[in-house]
Amino acid sequence: MTVGPPAPAKEPKYYSVKRHLLEIIGTLPAGSPVPTERELTARVGTSRTTVRQALSDLVAEGRLIRRQGAGTFVAEPKITWPLQLTSFTEQAAAIGFRAGAELLSARRTRAAGEVAARLRLAVGAPVYRLERLRLADDTPIALEISHLSAARFPGLLGRARRSSSLYRVLTERYRIVPVDAEETIETAPATPRQAELLHTDTGAPMLVLCRHSFDADGVPVEFVTSWYRGDRYTFVARLLEHAGRGTVEPRPVY
Ligand code: 16G
């Protein structure tokens, strides 16, 4: 029996509608209205459900933006955000934004499971938990939850209330600079609260970044999770040849 190449997957109808829409979008400047669901349904001769699915895909991908009661528009291009071991404040400034932080909550709590393991603390050790909305030119960009050892950074809560940059506080007050970090990126749908804070829809795709950083002595500094809108940001990492240093051993996953 001869085995031939696999049969090409059949393209779903909504996908060809989506391709057609992409062609239309490609010719329009950001902010232009796109035809209504009803007009598109008539134009491409398909069901409204199919058109809706194609439009929803393009909204999730950040190509289109829906404004309640106003219609659907061509979105602004995504913002390219470099992945580097800098602070949000420095990174935002480097790409031309004024950074800010709105402290949503700041409290002392007890390290449990993953936080204890990441910060190399005993379960139950005191940790600070900061929840901040990160802003660029006053627009909410990301939601960030940071955990740091309370014993290592006494008085951090008060300082975090007074400064919008955690790294500035760590450097100036505690003489600690993160010099090495591991960062993971995953996707997750926005929770209702995240959606409200980041001005998107519940269930919209989010990019979830986890940073686990260490000081020059290899001691953990912070364990931070940040949620960014997947339709607005493209993360870019520069990859350099890892000459002669063997493979990078990933740190254990907890
Ligand atoms: C970034 C870091 C976060 C760090 C923060 C400090 C990522 C994914 N996370 O948001 O780990 O705590 O910068 O910024 O990049 P700040 O000094 O402006 O508070």
GROMACS .gro file of C-alpha atoms and ligand atoms in nm:
model
  273
    1MET     CA    1   0.000   0.000   0.000
    2THR     CA    2   0.140   0.342  -0.088
    3VAL     CA    3   0.088   0.623   0.152
    4GLY     CA    4   0.037   0.958  -0.018
    5PRO     CA    5   0.067   1.304   0.128
    6PRO     CA    6  -0.207   1.387   0.377
    7ALA     CA    7  -0.520   1.540   0.225
    8PRO     CA    8  -0.520   1.919   0.270
    9ALA     CA    9  -0.737   2.025   0.563
   10LYS     CA   10  -1.065   2.172   0.446
   11GLU     CA   11  -1.075   2.544   0.514
   12PRO     CA   12  -1.372   2.636   0.730
   13LYS     CA   13  -1.609   2.887   0.571
   14TYR     CA   14  -1.550   3.149   0.840
   15TYR     CA   15  -1.179   3.134   0.759
   16SER     CA   16  -1.227   3.235   0.397
   17VAL     CA   17  -1.453   3.518   0.517
   18LYS     CA   18  -1.174   3.618   0.752
   19ARG     CA   19  -0.920   3.622   0.468
   20HIS     CA   20  -1.157   3.837   0.265
   21LEU     CA   21  -1.192   4.075   0.560
   22LEU     CA   22  -0.815   4.092   0.603
   23GLU     CA   23  -0.786   4.207   0.244
   24ILE     CA   24  -1.037   4.484   0.312
   25ILE     CA   25  -0.865   4.583   0.638
   26GLY     CA   26  -0.528   4.595   0.465
   27THR     CA   27  -0.645   4.883   0.247
   28LEU     CA   28  -0.789   5.094   0.531
   29PRO     CA   29  -0.615   5.324   0.779
   30ALA     CA   30  -0.648   5.260   1.156
   31GLY     CA   31  -0.976   5.390   1.293
   32SER     CA   32  -1.175   5.327   0.972
   33PRO     CA   33  -1.513   5.164   1.022
   34VAL     CA   34  -1.558   4.819   0.871
   35PRO     CA   35  -1.889   4.720   0.707
   36THR     CA   36  -2.157   4.597   0.946
   37GLU     CA   37  -2.231   4.228   1.002
   38ARG     CA   38  -2.544   4.266   0.791
   39GLU     CA   39  -2.357   4.427   0.498
   40LEU     CA   40  -2.080   4.168   0.512
   41THR     CA   41  -2.332   3.884   0.525
   42ALA     CA   42  -2.492   4.014   0.206
   43ARG     CA   43  -2.156   4.084   0.040
   44VAL     CA   44  -1.997   3.742   0.096
   45GLY     CA   45  -2.321   3.543   0.068
   46THR     CA   46  -2.289   3.350   0.391
   47SER     CA   47  -2.464   3.327   0.727
   48ARG     CA   48  -2.441   3.598   0.986
   49THR     CA   49  -2.296   3.348   1.237
   50THR     CA   50  -2.005   3.282   1.000
   51VAL     CA   51  -1.937   3.653   0.954
   52ARG     CA   52  -1.957   3.705   1.331
   53GLN     CA   53  -1.701   3.430   1.391
   54ALA     CA   54  -1.460   3.584   1.138
   55LEU     CA   55  -1.501   3.928   1.298
   56SER     CA   56  -1.451   3.786   1.649
   57ASP     CA   57  -1.125   3.620   1.540
   58LEU     CA   58  -0.997   3.949   1.403
   59VAL     CA   59  -1.094   4.132   1.722
   60ALA     CA   60  -0.912   3.869   1.932
   61GLU     CA   61  -0.605   3.907   1.710
   62GLY     CA   62  -0.607   4.284   1.753
   63ARG     CA   63  -0.678   4.361   1.387
   64LEU     CA   64  -1.020   4.506   1.461
   65ILE     CA   65  -1.162   4.683   1.760
   66ARG     CA   66  -1.526   4.683   1.869
   67ARG     CA   67  -1.672   4.993   2.030
   68GLN     CA   68  -1.995   4.937   2.217
   69GLY     CA   69  -2.282   5.095   2.030
   70ALA     CA   70  -2.052   5.250   1.765
   71GLY     CA   71  -1.941   4.957   1.550
   72THR     CA   72  -1.622   4.780   1.449
   73PHE     CA   73  -1.309   4.963   1.339
   74VAL     CA   74  -0.962   4.891   1.205
   75ALA     CA   75  -0.731   4.873   1.509
   76GLU     CA   76  -0.411   5.066   1.566
   77PRO     CA   77  -0.099   4.856   1.505
   78LYS     CA   78   0.013   4.657   1.811
   79ILE     CA   79   0.281   4.796   2.040
   80THR     CA   80   0.612   4.612   2.030
   81TRP     CA   81   0.743   4.555   2.381
   82PRO     CA   82   1.102   4.428   2.414
   83LEU     CA   83   1.165   4.150   2.667
   84GLN     CA   84   1.463   4.255   2.876
   85LEU     CA   85   1.565   4.249   3.237
   86THR     CA   86   1.462   4.609   3.289
   87SER     CA   87   1.179   4.756   3.490
   88PHE     CA   88   0.846   4.842   3.341
   89THR     CA   89   0.929   5.209   3.404
   90GLU     CA   90   1.256   5.195   3.209
   91GLN     CA   91   1.111   4.983   2.932
   92ALA     CA   92   0.814   5.211   2.879
   93ALA     CA   93   1.044   5.516   2.866
   94ALA     CA   94   1.275   5.341   2.617
   95ILE     CA   95   0.990   5.304   2.370
   96GLY     CA   96   0.857   5.652   2.425
   97PHE     CA   97   0.589   5.619   2.694
   98ARG     CA   98   0.550   5.782   3.034
   99ALA     CA   99   0.517   5.493   3.280
  100GLY     CA  100   0.293   5.487   3.583
  101ALA     CA  101   0.159   5.250   3.845
  102GLU     CA  102  -0.171   5.248   4.027
  103LEU     CA  103  -0.136   5.049   4.347
  104LEU     CA  104  -0.453   4.837   4.370
  105SER     CA  105  -0.350   4.651   4.683
  106ALA     CA  106  -0.041   4.610   4.898
  107ARG     CA  107  -0.033   4.368   5.186
  108ARG     CA  108   0.178   4.142   5.400
  109THR     CA  109   0.077   3.779   5.375
  110ARG     CA  110   0.220   3.429   5.427
  111ALA     CA  111   0.407   3.247   5.153
  112ALA     CA  112   0.226   2.939   5.028
  113GLY     CA  113   0.321   2.670   4.775
  114GLU     CA  114   0.467   2.822   4.460
  115VAL     CA  115   0.552   3.165   4.607
  116ALA     CA  116   0.743   3.003   4.896
  117ALA     CA  117   0.932   2.775   4.657
  118ARG     CA  118   1.014   3.054   4.410
  119LEU     CA  119   1.141   3.291   4.680
  120ARG     CA  120   1.315   3.002   4.860
  121LEU     CA  121   1.124   3.069   5.178
  122ALA     CA  122   0.959   2.836   5.425
  123VAL     CA  123   0.586   2.790   5.375
  124GLY     CA  124   0.421   3.049   5.601
  125ALA     CA  125   0.714   3.296   5.588
  126PRO     CA  126   0.601   3.660   5.556
  127VAL     CA  127   0.587   3.800   5.204
  128TYR     CA  128   0.465   4.123   5.052
  129ARG     CA  129   0.207   4.104   4.777
  130LEU     CA  130   0.167   4.408   4.554
  131GLU     CA  131  -0.104   4.432   4.293
  132ARG     CA  132  -0.045   4.716   4.049
  133LEU     CA  133  -0.205   4.841   3.733
  134ARG     CA  134   0.074   4.949   3.501
  135LEU     CA  135   0.009   5.255   3.289
  136ALA     CA  136   0.175   5.400   2.981
  137ASP     CA  137   0.076   5.757   2.901
  138ASP     CA  138  -0.210   5.701   3.150
  139THR     CA  139  -0.347   5.404   2.952
  140PRO     CA  140  -0.371   5.078   3.148
  141ILE     CA  141  -0.130   4.831   2.990
  142ALA     CA  142  -0.089   4.545   3.230
  143LEU     CA  143  -0.197   4.409   3.563
  144GLU     CA  144   0.095   4.297   3.778
  145ILE     CA  145   0.111   4.092   4.098
  146SER     CA  146   0.453   4.086   4.267
  147HIS     CA  147   0.568   3.879   4.563
  148LEU     CA  148   0.883   3.961   4.759
  149SER     CA  149   1.022   3.842   5.091
  150ALA     CA  150   0.909   4.068   5.377
  151ALA     CA  151   1.215   3.980   5.590
  152ARG     CA  152   1.449   4.074   5.309
  153PHE     CA  153   1.277   4.403   5.223
  154PRO     CA  154   1.152   4.557   5.551
  155GLY     CA  155   0.935   4.863   5.497
  156LEU     CA  156   0.876   4.783   5.129
  157LEU     CA  157   0.498   4.835   5.143
  158GLY     CA  158   0.525   5.199   5.247
  159ARG     CA  159   0.794   5.266   4.989
  160ALA     CA  160   0.593   5.095   4.714
  161ARG     CA  161   0.304   5.326   4.802
  162ARG     CA  162   0.527   5.628   4.747
  163SER     CA  163   0.715   5.518   4.434
  164SER     CA  164   0.578   5.392   4.104
  165SER     CA  165   0.897   5.195   4.033
  166LEU     CA  166   0.966   4.884   4.237
  167TYR     CA  167   1.312   4.841   4.083
  168ARG     CA  168   1.406   5.196   4.176
  169VAL     CA  169   1.309   5.121   4.538
  170LEU     CA  170   1.503   4.793   4.535
  171THR     CA  171   1.813   4.964   4.398
  172GLU     CA  172   1.806   5.284   4.599
  173ARG     CA  173   1.680   5.155   4.934
  174TYR     CA  174   1.796   4.795   4.949
  175ARG     CA  175   2.093   4.805   4.707
  176ILE     CA  176   1.951   4.502   4.525
  177VAL     CA  177   1.956   4.476   4.146
  178PRO     CA  178   1.801   4.181   3.964
  179VAL     CA  179   2.075   4.054   3.731
  180ASP     CA  180   1.928   3.727   3.612
  181ALA     CA  181   1.572   3.623   3.550
  182GLU     CA  182   1.366   3.353   3.397
  183GLU     CA  183   1.050   3.461   3.220
  184THR     CA  184   0.769   3.242   3.095
  185ILE     CA  185   0.490   3.348   2.859
  186GLU     CA  186   0.154   3.177   2.839
  187THR     CA  187  -0.190   3.273   2.726
  188ALA     CA  188  -0.509   3.286   2.931
  189PRO     CA  189  -0.854   3.435   2.885
  190ALA     CA  190  -0.919   3.762   3.071
  191THR     CA  191  -1.114   3.732   3.394
  192PRO     CA  192  -1.400   3.982   3.439
  193ARG     CA  193  -1.183   4.192   3.672
  194GLN     CA  194  -0.882   4.193   3.437
  195ALA     CA  195  -1.111   4.282   3.148
  196GLU     CA  196  -1.254   4.577   3.339
  197LEU     CA  197  -0.913   4.706   3.447
  198LEU     CA  198  -0.756   4.666   3.103
  199HIS     CA  199  -1.061   4.787   2.908
  200THR     CA  200  -1.125   4.467   2.717
  201ASP     CA  201  -1.379   4.184   2.713
  202THR     CA  202  -1.400   3.896   2.957
  203GLY     CA  203  -1.242   3.598   2.785
  204ALA     CA  204  -1.023   3.810   2.556
  205PRO     CA  205  -0.678   3.653   2.505
  206MET     CA  206  -0.418   3.775   2.753
  207LEU     CA  207  -0.042   3.724   2.747
  208VAL     CA  208   0.067   3.615   3.092
  209LEU     CA  209   0.431   3.679   3.176
  210CYS     CA  210   0.592   3.537   3.490
  211ARG     CA  211   0.927   3.679   3.596
  212HIS     CA  212   1.142   3.505   3.855
  213SER     CA  213   1.444   3.723   3.917
  214PHE     CA  214   1.767   3.681   4.113
  215ASP     CA  215   2.038   3.910   4.247
  216ALA     CA  216   2.411   3.878   4.179
  217ASP     CA  217   2.442   3.615   4.456
  218GLY     CA  218   2.171   3.401   4.297
  219VAL     CA  219   1.918   3.483   4.571
  220PRO     CA  220   1.558   3.522   4.446
  221VAL     CA  221   1.440   3.884   4.440
  222GLU     CA  222   1.080   3.870   4.318
  223PHE     CA  223   0.821   3.646   4.167
  224VAL     CA  224   0.590   3.849   3.945
  225THR     CA  225   0.298   3.769   3.717
  226SER     CA  226   0.189   4.027   3.459
  227TRP     CA  227  -0.118   4.012   3.237
  228TYR     CA  228  -0.105   4.205   2.908
  229ARG     CA  229  -0.378   4.235   2.646
  230GLY     CA  230  -0.289   3.989   2.372
  231ASP     CA  231  -0.458   4.203   2.108
  232ARG     CA  232  -0.241   4.509   2.183
  233TYR     CA  233   0.113   4.386   2.249
  234THR     CA  234   0.380   4.195   2.064
  235PHE     CA  235   0.673   4.086   2.279
  236VAL     CA  236   1.009   4.073   2.113
  237ALA     CA  237   1.320   3.900   2.245
  238ARG     CA  238   1.663   3.925   2.087
  239LEU     CA  239   1.826   3.583   2.069
  240LEU     CA  240   2.205   3.567   2.076
  241GLU     CA  241   2.419   3.270   1.998
  242HIS     CA  242   2.490   3.079   2.317
  243ALA     CA  243   2.856   3.021   2.224
  244GLY     CA  244   3.023   2.730   2.401
  245ARG     CA  245   2.822   2.757   2.719
  246GLY     CA  246   2.621   2.441   2.674
  247THR     CA  247   2.247   2.425   2.716
  248VAL     CA  248   2.053   2.647   2.951
  249GLU     CA  249   1.899   2.437   3.225
  250PRO     CA  250   1.548   2.561   3.288
  251ARG     CA  251   1.470   2.617   3.653
  252PRO     CA  252   1.225   2.367   3.797
  253VAL     CA  253   0.856   2.426   3.744
  254TYR     CA  254   0.666   2.424   4.072
  25516G     C1  255   0.840   4.452   3.482
  25516G     C2  256   0.871   4.311   3.529
  25516G     C3  257   0.842   4.292   3.676
  25516G     C4  258   0.909   4.401   3.757
  25516G     C5  259   0.867   4.537   3.708
  25516G     C6  260   0.938   4.647   3.780
  25516G     C7  261   0.799   4.186   3.327
  25516G     C8  262   0.718   4.077   3.272
  25516G     N1  263   0.793   4.210   3.458
  25516G     O1  264   0.705   4.476   3.474
  25516G     O2  265   0.894   4.167   3.714
  25516G     O3  266   0.873   4.388   3.894
  25516G     O4  267   0.901   4.547   3.569
  25516G     O5  268   0.898   4.770   3.721
  25516G     O6  269   0.867   4.252   3.253
  25516G     P1  270   0.893   4.905   3.799
  25516G     O7  271   1.029   4.932   3.853
  25516G     O8  272   0.848   5.005   3.698
  25516G     O9  273   0.794   4.889   3.911
   0.00000   0.00000   0.00000
